[in-house]
Amino acid sequence: MNEYSGSEILLKSLLEEGVETIFGYPGGSIMPVYDALYDYQDKFHHVLVRHEQGAVHAAQGFARACGKTGVVIVTSGPGATNAITGIADAMIDSTPIVVITGQVASAALGSDAFQETDLIGITLPITKWSYQIRRAEDVAWAVARAFYIASNGRPGPVVLDFAKNAQVEKTTFNYKKCNFIRSYNPYPNIDNSLISLAVNMINNAKKPLLIFGQGVTLSGAEKELKEFLDKTDIPAAATLMGLSALPSDYKNFKGMLGMHGSIASNIKTNECDLLIAVGLRFSDRITGTVSTYAKQAKIIHIDIDAAEIGKIIPVTLGILGDAKTVLSRLTNGVKEAKHTEWLQTFEEPERVEYEKVISPEIYPTEGPINMGEVVRFVADASQGEAIVVNDVGQNQMLSARYSKFAKPRSLVTSGGLGTMGFGLPAAVGAKIAKPTRQVCLFVGDGGLQMTMQELGTIMQEKIGVKIIVLNNTWLGNVRQWQELFFNERYSQTRLQNPDFQQVAEAYGFGHQRVIERKDLGDAVEKMLADPDQPYLLEVCVVEEGMVMPMIPPGKGITEIMLNEHEWYSKS
Amino acid sequence: MDPLFTVTVYSENQVGLLNQISIIFTRRNLNIWSLTVSASAIEGVHKFTITCRTSQKQIEAVVKQIEKKIDVLKAFYYTNDEIIYQEVALYKVQTENLLDSNDFEELVRSSHAHIMEINRTYTVIQKTGHCEEIQDLYEKLIPYGVLQFVRSGRVAITKSTEEKVSRFLAERAEVGRNVN
Ligand SMILES: Cc1ncc(C[n+]2csc(CCOP(=O)(O)OP(=O)(O)O)c2C)c(N)n1
Ligand SMILES: [Mg+2]
């Protein structure tokens, strides 16, 4: 039988897993792998990033846009530690990625060798699984296991720390896909007696509300969710991570939950008699003060991760299982219903929000351009067909609130970690995963500069991402908090920015700066004209804008600010 | 004070598992009171017995997060009344102090302790029991001059008649046969 180096076995194993794209960056301890890659250039599209953090975020964007596992290859030591932020982000946002890091030779492990870091030690708390490959014989086994673990059950990041000797040693190749791990059951059996109990609770509810998170997307349950809602007429709201699993214009869709969510979805969480939570983890950005969260309601929590059930909110009924199967069984069991009166009660908070918040944000007639207004222009022009990627801050919240989604997997955002700098590289990955779709990135002037080096990747790879820089010359989100909660003491939040037009010019992208409202429509058209070309549209937006509505930190979900001076109160 | 829980974890025999388990306690700033790690009765399966004082809600979350680790087979938590448990302790006492004593023999006998070794310089006494009993004997030995005193972590066996781990492994073996 032929023998291959561990490096070549790695590549052959990746091919067995259907991998076509690798995001990476070479270095000393991974050079044998890169050397092997030289002979596999026709099999893999290797995207050379400019910083390892960018490689991981790009792999995340890829995975989030198409559902396949993203792959990263980086070197040991600084290459590996640069990847940490992305790994942590993928962990908290349940994103399937496999990160292969170089490592010094087994014999040198523990000796503080050049570019040795204890990567397993560092990544244990932020990976679904991490494993050090010390022998070429283990490569195929470890890769198979890595892909199985990363993509099954509740997905997450896996690290394979690949010792240099194992990269060069030779052995035979015999790939066996992993489909079973004794100690890990990714799809626990769903207890049908719990389904019956849930069906009863749903049939008897007068004021039910369904809230959903990324679990719906991850289990591919978009259709099942819609069928359940069609049959039961239950209103539904999404977490940030759940957005786009239901079309934005779906009749019973009530918007985003949480701190900057819709007034109605938050208020009704504390008025419903039954709260059905599907594939979410009750993050503090959703619940506000836990002690006042949905106290009046019976709660059904559906999740594939047993550790999430009851972790934050005590629930009436926890159903362990994947959203797709559970929702379809529930739909089979429940009676058709109409909730006309209950749905009518959403209208009042929706009207207030529209008048006090939405309309002034997205349809202003004077003054500087608003962030939300830019999002509205892009949403109108792309008709919900674009994949929206965003960074973190005000740009994130406003693009999440005002984008229109027509298809699943259309929002790529850093939810649980809130990683500034996520957007640009994630957009790279999303566009590679879905080359025929428009990919529109909304990014702040601060966040862009956190991973701006990836403009080089976009240039070299000719990736047609549309970069919409919402330039407010502030770390706007922090500025907002300083204004509202820290007595307007603007500590270290003002930015002096480079000329982003010249930056775009340096990379050879089409670009434009918009300052006046009248130019915005045309500029957006122009940006979207050729979906294959990168473009940087900089919009100089209102400097001291606010994201509203807002549930201030430490408050309950019914304590909602409409603006700096006014709180929502039921009329 | 928070109640004392005994956590038992059954895992595959993999490098780094102790670390994986202990960081779940560290993250929540929970102090591990005692820890025993060894091969279990089931071949290839490792067993961790951990004691920790905390709230019911915390320990429940901790155990679920431990069980979530890929290489962990099963994790449970128990209160003291649900298990039979023991610790072992060794005490090293100066022999000459014992020779002058009238009640030392009675102390060893009534404490259900054993003498493991006697030589001219020191005597080693061994005792198994609950934490408090072990502490109690230590305090009674202090007047004799204790040179060294060590105690183990806890080992525990459930009072339940159901062997959950064996059942779990049998179920998984069945699933494994069907997928392969
Ligand atoms: C890596 C990282 N550092 C710091 C923060 C804290 N933070 C959250 S939003 C924000 C300001 C973002 O400013 P900008 O990118 O300009 O976006 P804007 O809010 O102005 O839209 C900061 C500093 C973060 N989320 N991530
Ligand atoms: Mg800004």
Short mmCIF file of C-alpha atoms and ligand atoms in Angstrom, two decimals, chain A residues 371 392-395 418 420 444-447 450 472 474-478, ligand 1:
data_model
loop_
_atom_site.label_atom_id
_atom_site.label_comp_id
_atom_site.label_asym_id
_atom_site.label_seq_id
_atom_site.Cartn_x
_atom_site.Cartn_y
_atom_site.Cartn_z
CA MET A 371 -27.62 54.71 9.72
CA VAL A 392 -20.57 45.13 15.91
CA GLY A 393 -21.99 48.31 17.35
CA GLN A 394 -24.74 50.60 16.20
CA ASN A 395 -24.17 49.47 12.61
CA GLY A 418 -19.98 40.72 19.73
CA MET A 420 -15.66 44.00 16.38
CA GLY A 444 -18.60 50.91 11.50
CA ASP A 445 -15.58 53.13 11.09
CA GLY A 446 -14.19 51.56 14.27
CA GLY A 447 -14.84 47.93 13.40
CA MET A 450 -10.02 46.19 13.45
CA ASN A 472 -20.01 58.37 12.36
CA TRP A 474 -17.24 57.55 16.83
CA LEU A 475 -17.18 54.22 18.54
CA GLY A 476 -20.86 54.89 18.31
CA ASN A 477 -22.24 52.13 20.44
CA VAL A 478 -19.98 52.96 23.35
C1 LIG C 1 -13.05 43.48 19.72
C2 LIG C 1 -13.97 44.40 20.41
N1 LIG C 1 -13.48 45.42 21.14
C3 LIG C 1 -14.32 46.26 21.78
C4 LIG C 1 -15.67 46.10 21.69
C5 LIG C 1 -16.60 47.04 22.42
N2 LIG C 1 -17.42 47.79 21.46
C6 LIG C 1 -18.66 47.40 21.12
S1 LIG C 1 -19.35 48.40 19.98
C7 LIG C 1 -18.01 49.39 19.96
C8 LIG C 1 -17.96 50.60 19.07
C9 LIG C 1 -18.02 50.25 17.65
O1 LIG C 1 -17.71 51.39 16.88
P1 LIG C 1 -17.87 51.36 15.34
O2 LIG C 1 -17.23 50.16 14.79
O3 LIG C 1 -17.48 52.66 14.76
O4 LIG C 1 -19.44 51.12 15.17
P2 LIG C 1 -20.65 52.09 15.52
O5 LIG C 1 -21.18 51.69 16.86
O6 LIG C 1 -20.15 53.48 15.52
O7 LIG C 1 -21.63 51.80 14.45
C10 LIG C 1 -17.04 48.94 20.84
C11 LIG C 1 -15.75 49.61 21.08
C12 LIG C 1 -16.13 44.99 20.94
N3 LIG C 1 -17.42 44.70 20.85
N4 LIG C 1 -15.27 44.18 20.30
#
